[in-house]
Each structure stands twice: as structure tokens, then as C-alpha cells.
Short mmCIF file of C-alpha atoms in Angstrom, two decimals:
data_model
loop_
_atom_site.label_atom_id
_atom_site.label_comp_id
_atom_site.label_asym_id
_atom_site.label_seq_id
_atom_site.Cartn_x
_atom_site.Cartn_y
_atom_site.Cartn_z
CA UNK B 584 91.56 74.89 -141.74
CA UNK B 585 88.10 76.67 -142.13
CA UNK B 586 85.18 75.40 -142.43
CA UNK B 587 84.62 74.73 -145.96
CA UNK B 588 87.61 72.16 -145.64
CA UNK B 589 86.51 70.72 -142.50
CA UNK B 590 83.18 70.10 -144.02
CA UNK B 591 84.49 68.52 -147.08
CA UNK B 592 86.90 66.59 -145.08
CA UNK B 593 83.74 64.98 -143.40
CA UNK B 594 82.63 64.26 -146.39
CA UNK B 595 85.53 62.75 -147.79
CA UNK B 596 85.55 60.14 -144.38
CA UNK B 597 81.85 59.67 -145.17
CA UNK B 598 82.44 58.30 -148.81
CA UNK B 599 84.95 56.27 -147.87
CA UNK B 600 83.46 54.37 -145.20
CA UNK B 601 80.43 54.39 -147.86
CA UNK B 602 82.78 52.48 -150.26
CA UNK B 603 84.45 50.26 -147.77
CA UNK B 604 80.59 48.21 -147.11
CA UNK B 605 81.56 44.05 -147.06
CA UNK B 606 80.64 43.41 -150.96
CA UNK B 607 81.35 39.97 -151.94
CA UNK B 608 81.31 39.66 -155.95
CA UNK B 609 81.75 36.39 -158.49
CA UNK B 610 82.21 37.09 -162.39
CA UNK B 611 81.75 33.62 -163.48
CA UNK B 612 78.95 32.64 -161.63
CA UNK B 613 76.79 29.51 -162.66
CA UNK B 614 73.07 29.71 -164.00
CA UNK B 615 71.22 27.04 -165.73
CA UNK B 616 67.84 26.66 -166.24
CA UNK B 617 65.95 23.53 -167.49
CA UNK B 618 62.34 23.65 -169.59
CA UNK B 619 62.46 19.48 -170.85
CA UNK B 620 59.86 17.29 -171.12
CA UNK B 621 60.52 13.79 -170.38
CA UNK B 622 60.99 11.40 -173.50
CA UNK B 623 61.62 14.55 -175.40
CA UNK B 624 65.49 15.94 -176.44
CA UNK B 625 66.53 17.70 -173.25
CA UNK B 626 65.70 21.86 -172.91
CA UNK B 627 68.92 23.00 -170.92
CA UNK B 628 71.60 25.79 -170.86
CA UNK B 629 74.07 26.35 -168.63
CA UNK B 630 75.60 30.22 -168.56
CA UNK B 631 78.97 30.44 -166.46
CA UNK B 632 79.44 33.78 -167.53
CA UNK B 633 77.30 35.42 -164.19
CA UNK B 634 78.43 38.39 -162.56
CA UNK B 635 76.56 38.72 -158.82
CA UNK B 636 76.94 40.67 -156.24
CA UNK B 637 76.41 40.66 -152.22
CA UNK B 638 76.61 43.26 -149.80
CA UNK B 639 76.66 41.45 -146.28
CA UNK B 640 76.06 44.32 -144.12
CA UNK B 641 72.41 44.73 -145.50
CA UNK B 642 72.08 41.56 -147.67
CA UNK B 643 71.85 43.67 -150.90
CA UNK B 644 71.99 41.15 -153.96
CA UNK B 645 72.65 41.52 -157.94
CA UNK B 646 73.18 39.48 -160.48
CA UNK B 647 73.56 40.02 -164.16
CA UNK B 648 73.38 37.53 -166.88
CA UNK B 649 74.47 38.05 -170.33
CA UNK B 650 72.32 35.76 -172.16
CA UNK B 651 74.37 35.24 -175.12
CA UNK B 652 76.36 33.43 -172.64
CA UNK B 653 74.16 30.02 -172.39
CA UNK B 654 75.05 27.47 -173.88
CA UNK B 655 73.02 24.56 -174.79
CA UNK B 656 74.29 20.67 -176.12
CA UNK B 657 71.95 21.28 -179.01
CA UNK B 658 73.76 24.25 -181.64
CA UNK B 659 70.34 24.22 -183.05
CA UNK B 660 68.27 24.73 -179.97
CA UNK B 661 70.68 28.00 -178.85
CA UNK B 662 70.28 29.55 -181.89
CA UNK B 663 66.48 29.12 -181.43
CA UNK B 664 66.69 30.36 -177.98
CA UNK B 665 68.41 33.57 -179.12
CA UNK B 666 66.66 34.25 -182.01
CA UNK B 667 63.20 33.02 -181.13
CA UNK B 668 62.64 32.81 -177.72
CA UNK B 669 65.18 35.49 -175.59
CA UNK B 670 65.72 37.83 -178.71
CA UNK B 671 69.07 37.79 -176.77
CA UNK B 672 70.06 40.76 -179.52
CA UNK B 673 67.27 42.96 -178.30
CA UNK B 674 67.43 41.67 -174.84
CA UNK B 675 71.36 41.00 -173.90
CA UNK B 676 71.10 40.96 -170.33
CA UNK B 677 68.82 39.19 -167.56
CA UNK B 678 69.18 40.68 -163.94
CA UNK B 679 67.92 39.68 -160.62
CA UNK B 680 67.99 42.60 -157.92
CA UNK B 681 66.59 41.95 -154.79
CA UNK B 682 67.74 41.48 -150.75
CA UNK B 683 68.61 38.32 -148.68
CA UNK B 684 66.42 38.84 -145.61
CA UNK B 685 68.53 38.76 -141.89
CA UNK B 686 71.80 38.04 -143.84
CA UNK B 687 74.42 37.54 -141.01
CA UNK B 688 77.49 35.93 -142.91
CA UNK B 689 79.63 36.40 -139.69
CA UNK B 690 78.25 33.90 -137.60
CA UNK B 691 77.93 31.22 -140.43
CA UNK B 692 79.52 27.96 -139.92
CA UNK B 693 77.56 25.76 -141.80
CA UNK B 694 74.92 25.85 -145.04
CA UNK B 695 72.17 27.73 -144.14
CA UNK B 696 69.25 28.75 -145.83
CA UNK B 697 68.18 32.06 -146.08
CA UNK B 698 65.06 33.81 -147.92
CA UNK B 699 65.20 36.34 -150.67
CA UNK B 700 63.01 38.81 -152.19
CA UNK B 701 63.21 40.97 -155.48
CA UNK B 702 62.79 41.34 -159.21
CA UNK B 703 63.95 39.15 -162.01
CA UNK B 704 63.86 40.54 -165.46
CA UNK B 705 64.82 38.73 -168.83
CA UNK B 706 63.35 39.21 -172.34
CA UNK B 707 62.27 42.90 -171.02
CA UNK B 708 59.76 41.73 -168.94
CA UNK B 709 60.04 42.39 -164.64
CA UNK B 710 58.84 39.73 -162.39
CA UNK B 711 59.00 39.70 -158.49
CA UNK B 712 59.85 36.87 -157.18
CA UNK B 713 59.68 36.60 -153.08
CA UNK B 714 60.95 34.26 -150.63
CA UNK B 715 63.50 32.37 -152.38
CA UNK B 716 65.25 29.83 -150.45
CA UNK B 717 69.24 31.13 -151.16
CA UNK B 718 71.49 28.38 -149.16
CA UNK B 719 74.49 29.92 -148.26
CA UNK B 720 77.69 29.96 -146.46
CA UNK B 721 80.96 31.32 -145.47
CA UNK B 722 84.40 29.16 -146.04
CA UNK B 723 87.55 30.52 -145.56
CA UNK B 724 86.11 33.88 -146.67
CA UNK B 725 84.50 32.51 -149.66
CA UNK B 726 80.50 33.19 -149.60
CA UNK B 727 78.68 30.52 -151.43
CA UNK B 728 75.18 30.79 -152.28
CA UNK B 729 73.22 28.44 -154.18
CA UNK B 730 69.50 27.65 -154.88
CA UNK B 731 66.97 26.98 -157.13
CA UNK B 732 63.10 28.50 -158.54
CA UNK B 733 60.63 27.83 -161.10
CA UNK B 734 59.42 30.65 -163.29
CA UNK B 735 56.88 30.38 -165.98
CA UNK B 736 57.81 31.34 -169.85
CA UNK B 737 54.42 33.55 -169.75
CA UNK B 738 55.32 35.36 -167.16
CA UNK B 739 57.84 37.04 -169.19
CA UNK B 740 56.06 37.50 -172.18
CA UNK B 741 57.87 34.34 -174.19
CA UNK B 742 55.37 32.15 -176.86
CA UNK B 743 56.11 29.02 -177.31
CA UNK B 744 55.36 28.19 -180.59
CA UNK B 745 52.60 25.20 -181.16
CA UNK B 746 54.91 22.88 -183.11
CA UNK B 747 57.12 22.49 -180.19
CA UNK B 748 54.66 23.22 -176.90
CA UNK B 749 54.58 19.38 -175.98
CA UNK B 750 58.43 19.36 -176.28
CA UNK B 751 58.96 22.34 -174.12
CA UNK B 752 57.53 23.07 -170.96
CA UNK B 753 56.20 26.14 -169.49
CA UNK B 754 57.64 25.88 -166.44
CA UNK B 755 61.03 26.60 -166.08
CA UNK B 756 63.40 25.36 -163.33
CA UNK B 757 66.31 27.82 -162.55
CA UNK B 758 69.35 26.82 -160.51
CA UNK B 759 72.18 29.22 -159.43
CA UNK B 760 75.74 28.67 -157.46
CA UNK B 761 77.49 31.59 -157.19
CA UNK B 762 81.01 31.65 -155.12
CA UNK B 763 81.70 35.06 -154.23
CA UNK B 764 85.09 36.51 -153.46
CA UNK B 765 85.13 39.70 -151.32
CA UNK B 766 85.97 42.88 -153.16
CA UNK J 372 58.80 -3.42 -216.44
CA UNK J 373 60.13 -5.05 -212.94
CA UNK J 374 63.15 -3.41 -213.08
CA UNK J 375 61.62 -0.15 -213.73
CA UNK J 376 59.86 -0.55 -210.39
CA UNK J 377 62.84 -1.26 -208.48
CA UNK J 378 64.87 1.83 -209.96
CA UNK J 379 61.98 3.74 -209.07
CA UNK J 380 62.20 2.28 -205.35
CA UNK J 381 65.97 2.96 -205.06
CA UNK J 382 65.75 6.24 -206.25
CA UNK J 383 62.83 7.27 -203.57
CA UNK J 384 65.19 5.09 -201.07
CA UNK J 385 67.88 7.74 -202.24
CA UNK J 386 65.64 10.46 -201.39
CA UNK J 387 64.81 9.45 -198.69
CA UNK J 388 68.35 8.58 -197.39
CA UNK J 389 69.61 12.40 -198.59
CA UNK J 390 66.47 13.81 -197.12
CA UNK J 391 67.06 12.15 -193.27
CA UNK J 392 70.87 13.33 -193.59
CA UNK J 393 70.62 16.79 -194.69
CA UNK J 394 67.77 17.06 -191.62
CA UNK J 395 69.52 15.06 -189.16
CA UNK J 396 72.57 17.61 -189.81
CA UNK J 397 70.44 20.65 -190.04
CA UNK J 398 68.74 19.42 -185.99
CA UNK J 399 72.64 18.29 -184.80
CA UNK J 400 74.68 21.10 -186.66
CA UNK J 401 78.23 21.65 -184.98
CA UNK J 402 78.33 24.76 -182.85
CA UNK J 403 80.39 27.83 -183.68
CA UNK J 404 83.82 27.28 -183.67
CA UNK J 405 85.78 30.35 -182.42
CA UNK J 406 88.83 29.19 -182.53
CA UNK J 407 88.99 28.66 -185.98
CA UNK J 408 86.95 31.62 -186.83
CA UNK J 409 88.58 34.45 -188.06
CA UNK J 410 88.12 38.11 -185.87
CA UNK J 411 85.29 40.68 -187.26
CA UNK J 412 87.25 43.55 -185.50
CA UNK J 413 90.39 43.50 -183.94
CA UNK J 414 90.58 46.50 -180.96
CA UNK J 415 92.59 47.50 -178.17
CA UNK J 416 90.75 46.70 -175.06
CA UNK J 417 90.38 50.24 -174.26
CA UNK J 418 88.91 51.19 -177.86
CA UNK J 419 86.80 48.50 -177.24
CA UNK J 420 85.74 49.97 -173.32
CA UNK J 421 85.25 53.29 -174.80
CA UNK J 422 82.77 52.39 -177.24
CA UNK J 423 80.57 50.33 -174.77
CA UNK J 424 80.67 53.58 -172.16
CA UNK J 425 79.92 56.64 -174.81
CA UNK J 426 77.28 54.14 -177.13
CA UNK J 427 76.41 51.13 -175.45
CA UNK J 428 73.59 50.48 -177.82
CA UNK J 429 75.24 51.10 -180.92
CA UNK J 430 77.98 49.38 -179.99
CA UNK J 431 76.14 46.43 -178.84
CA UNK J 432 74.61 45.86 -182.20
CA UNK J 433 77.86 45.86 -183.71
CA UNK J 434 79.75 43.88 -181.49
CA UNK J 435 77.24 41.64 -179.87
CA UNK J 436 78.05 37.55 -180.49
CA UNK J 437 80.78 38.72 -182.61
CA UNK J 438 84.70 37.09 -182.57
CA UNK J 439 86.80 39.80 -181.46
CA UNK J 440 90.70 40.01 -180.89
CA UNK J 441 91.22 42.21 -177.75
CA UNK J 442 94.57 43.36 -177.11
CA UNK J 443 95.88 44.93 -174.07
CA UNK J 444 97.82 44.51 -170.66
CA UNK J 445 96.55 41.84 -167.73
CA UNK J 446 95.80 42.92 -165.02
CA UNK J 447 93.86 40.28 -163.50
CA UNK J 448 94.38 36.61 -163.83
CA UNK J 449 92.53 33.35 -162.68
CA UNK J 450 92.86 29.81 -163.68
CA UNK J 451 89.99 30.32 -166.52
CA UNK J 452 89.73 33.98 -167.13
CA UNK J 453 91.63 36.56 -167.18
CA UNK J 454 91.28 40.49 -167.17
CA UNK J 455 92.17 42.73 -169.80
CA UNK J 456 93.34 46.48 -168.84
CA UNK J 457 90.80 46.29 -166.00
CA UNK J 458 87.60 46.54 -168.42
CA UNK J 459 87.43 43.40 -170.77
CA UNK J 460 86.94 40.24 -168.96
CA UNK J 461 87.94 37.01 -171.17
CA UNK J 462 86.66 33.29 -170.17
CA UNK J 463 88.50 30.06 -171.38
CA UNK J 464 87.30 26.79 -171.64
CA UNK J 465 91.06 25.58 -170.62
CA UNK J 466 93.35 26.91 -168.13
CA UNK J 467 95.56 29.89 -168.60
CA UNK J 468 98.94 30.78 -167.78
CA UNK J 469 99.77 34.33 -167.76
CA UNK J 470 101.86 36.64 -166.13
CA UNK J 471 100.51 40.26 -164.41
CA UNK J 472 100.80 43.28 -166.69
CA UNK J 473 101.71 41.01 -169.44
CA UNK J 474 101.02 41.96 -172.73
CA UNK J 475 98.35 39.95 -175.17
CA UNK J 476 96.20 38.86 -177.78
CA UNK J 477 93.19 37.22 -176.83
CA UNK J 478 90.80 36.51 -179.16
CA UNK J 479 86.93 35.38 -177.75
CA UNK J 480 83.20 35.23 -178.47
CA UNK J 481 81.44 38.93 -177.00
CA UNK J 482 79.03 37.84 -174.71
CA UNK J 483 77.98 41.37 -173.80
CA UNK J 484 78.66 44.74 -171.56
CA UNK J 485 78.39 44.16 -167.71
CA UNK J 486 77.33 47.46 -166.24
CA UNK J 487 77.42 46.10 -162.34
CA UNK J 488 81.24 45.98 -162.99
CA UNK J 489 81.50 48.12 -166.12
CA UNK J 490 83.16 44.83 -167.75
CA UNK J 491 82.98 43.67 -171.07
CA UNK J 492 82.61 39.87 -171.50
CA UNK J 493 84.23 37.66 -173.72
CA UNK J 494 83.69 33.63 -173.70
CA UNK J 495 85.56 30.63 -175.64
CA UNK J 496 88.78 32.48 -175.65
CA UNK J 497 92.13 31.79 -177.03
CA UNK J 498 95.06 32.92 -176.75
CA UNK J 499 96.56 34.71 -179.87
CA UNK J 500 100.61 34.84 -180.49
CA UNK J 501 102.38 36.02 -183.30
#
């Protein structure tokens, strides 16, 4: 063996133990998010369609939403939200990339909460979001993390037409639970 | 002359009647059906794969919210979903019996292209036999 082969045996070792980090994924992860007003019809999808994604050596986290995939009670209102407000054709996908601070999965027993920093971008528009409260924990090798933020429709560049600004509100409330199964 | 006035009364109460319906059923329209909807292409899952990885955009426009029929081996399987020659990912509302590296039909509602996974997603799936 010379040393071209040792060297590229090293290498081979090194990408290996590069692919074999703890990655914990879900494909049908849960997001809804809520805009109603009270006494008005109720503003709510629900996509089950989430892919996300957790690497719990260094608390690494993505998720991807297709946003064709929420669906609302209201045929009406999801065409809206498509055509109107997402311009889900333009924009298919919504992703949140950021890292779960101090992640240590090992020890977990119980529901703990953790914080969580990084970017959240729908309808083309990037918005940080920091110190998210993620609750998760670690059952029979099954990571669960769930948790919940408000984001404002501005924020992300979406107009909410005049007609319907008392019936929708600007604030957003976004809830995720994600049960991860490791790769 | 009074019955002219209520004729003229019923027929605005018509109207009016029509008008309510056709807007209460415009607001609470049925959502699509995909079951009963008939495929816009009909692709091997791989054909379909393909396409995503050398266009993604082009092939987003064209296959975006559409029904497809994706045909192609298991080779994953879950109570709800199952996986399609390891690229196309299909969700059903019901449960799902398959068997691994069986061979299918499925047809479902694109959703979109995944690129954390490199998976396309499909949602309101059926199964299709022949």
C-alpha cells in the first residue's frame, strides 16, 4: 500500500464516520398555523406533509414544508391562501433552518424544553427567529419535539387585503409536533 | 294591480333566494376530490424523479397540485404512507396494506419536491388496481 491509498483510505474512514452523525428525521411531520379572529369563520390549516430533520450530536435542525400541503376546512379559503396570499405556485416550499441550543437527547427522560435559533422563510421572504422554546424528548428512541411561535404576515411580505383585514389577523400562531425516527 | 305587486315581490324573493344559494355554494364549495379525479400524467416513479432532479423548475410548473398516477416498486411502507422506488413519497388519508418491493399504482395529489430528502410528495392517495 503506498501512500496515495493510505491517504485515501483515511479519507474514506473520515466520510464515513461523517455520514454515520445521530440524524433523527420525520416525513409527515405536523404544522398548523392559526390567523382567526374571534366571531369570525376560523383562519386555520393544518399541513401533515413536514419533512424535519435533527442532528443530535450538534442540535442541527431542518424542516421543509410544502405548502401546497395545508389544508384548510374552508375549500374556498385554501384556494385563497394559495393563490392570494402564499402564491404557493411561485413559492412551493417554506423552510426553517436553524440549531437547538445544548441539545443532549441522551440524558432525556422526560419533556424538556429547549431553545432554538434560526431562519424561517415562506412566501420568499427570510426571517430569524431566536429563542424558540422546542419541548422535546426521547421515548423508546423516538425524538419528539413540539412547540409553538407567533410570526407576523408583514414580516414576510404578505397583504392582507382590506375587505378581509378585520377577519384575518396579522399575527399568526404556528404550532409544530414533529416525531422523528432515527435514520 | 295587487297582484302585480305580489308577483313582483316573489320574483325579487326568487332572486334573492338564487342569489344567497349560488353565494353560499361559491364561500362552502366542496374541496377537490382526487379520488374521483382523473390523472393529468401518468409516470413511472423514476420518470417522474428524473424530471424533478435535471429541471426542478420546469417540472414544478407542470406537475405542481396536479393528480398524478405514480407507478413503481415499494420500498418503504408505513401505516399512512408509503415509498415509491425510494424517491416518491405517497400519503393516505386511510391506512395501507402493502407488501415490500411490491409492485403499484398509486395515484395522489403532488404536493411538491423535497430536496432535504430528494423526495417527491404526493398527498390524498389511492390506491390504483387494474
Amino acid at each position: 500500500m503506498n501512500k496515495k491509498h493510505i491517504f485515501l483510505l483515511i479519507l474514506f474512514l473520515i466520510s464515513t464516520l461523517s455520514f454515520s452523525q445521530n440524524k433523527y428525521i420525520t416525513k409527515t411531520g405536523n404544522v398548523d398555523f392559526e390567523a382567526s379572529v374571534s366571531s369570525f369563520e376560523e383562519v386555520k390549516a393544518i399541513n401533515n406533509s413536514t419533512t424535519a430533520i435533527v442532528n443530535v450530536d450538534n442540535g442541527d435542525f431542518a424542516a421543509l414544508i410544502l405548502v401546497k400541503g395545508f389544508r384548510f376546512k374552508n375549500a374556498l379559503m385554501e384556494e385563497h391562501f394559495n393563490e392570494n396570499y402564499a402564491e404557493s405556485d411561485t413559492y412551493p416550499k417554506a423552510t426553517f433552518k436553524g440549531k437547538i441550543k445544548d441539545l443532549n437527547v441522551s440524558t432525556l427522560n422526560t419533556t424538556s424544553i429547549f431553545k432554538a435559533d434560526g431562519t424561517l422563510t415562506f412566501h420568499g421572504k427570510s426571517k430569524s427567529l431566536n429563542d424558540i422554546a422546542f419541548k422535546i424528548n426521547n421515548v423508546d428512541g423516538l425524538i419528539t419535539i413540539t412547540g409553538t411561535f407567533d410570526i407576523k404576515v408583514s414580516d414576510f411580505d404578505i397583504d392582507i387585503p382590506k375587505i378581509v383585514s378585520d377577519k384575518v389577523a396579522e399575527t399568526v400562531n404556528v404550532s409544530f409536533d414533529f416525531t422523528l425516527n432515527k435514520k | 294591480m295587487h297582484t302585480k305587486t305580489i308577483k313582483r315581490l316573489l320574483f325579487i324573493l326568487v332572486v334573492i333566494i338564487i342569489g344567497i344559494t349560488i353565494g353560499y355554494n361559491y364561500l362552502y364549495q366542496d374541496h377537490r376530490n382526487i379520488e374521483v379525479e382523473k390523472p393529468d400524467f401518468k409516470v413511472s416513479a423514476k420518470a417522474i424523479t428524473d424530471s424533478f432532479i435535471n429541471q426542478p423548475e420546469i417540472s414544478e410548473t407542470k406537475y405542481l397540485n396536479k393528480t398524478i398516477e405514480i407507478s413503481g416498486i415499494v420500498t418503504e411502507f408505513n401505516k399512512n404512507d408509503v415509498t415509491v422506488d425510494n424517491t416518491v413519497f405517497c400519503q393516505f388519508n386511510t391506512d395501507i396494506n402493502y407488501a415490500l418491493n411490491e409492485k403499484i399504482k398509486i395515484k395522489g395529489r403532488l404536493i411538491g419536491y423535497d430536496d432535504l430528502l430528494e423526495i417527491i410528495k404526493l398527498d390524498q392517495c389511492i390506491s390504483i388496481t387494474d
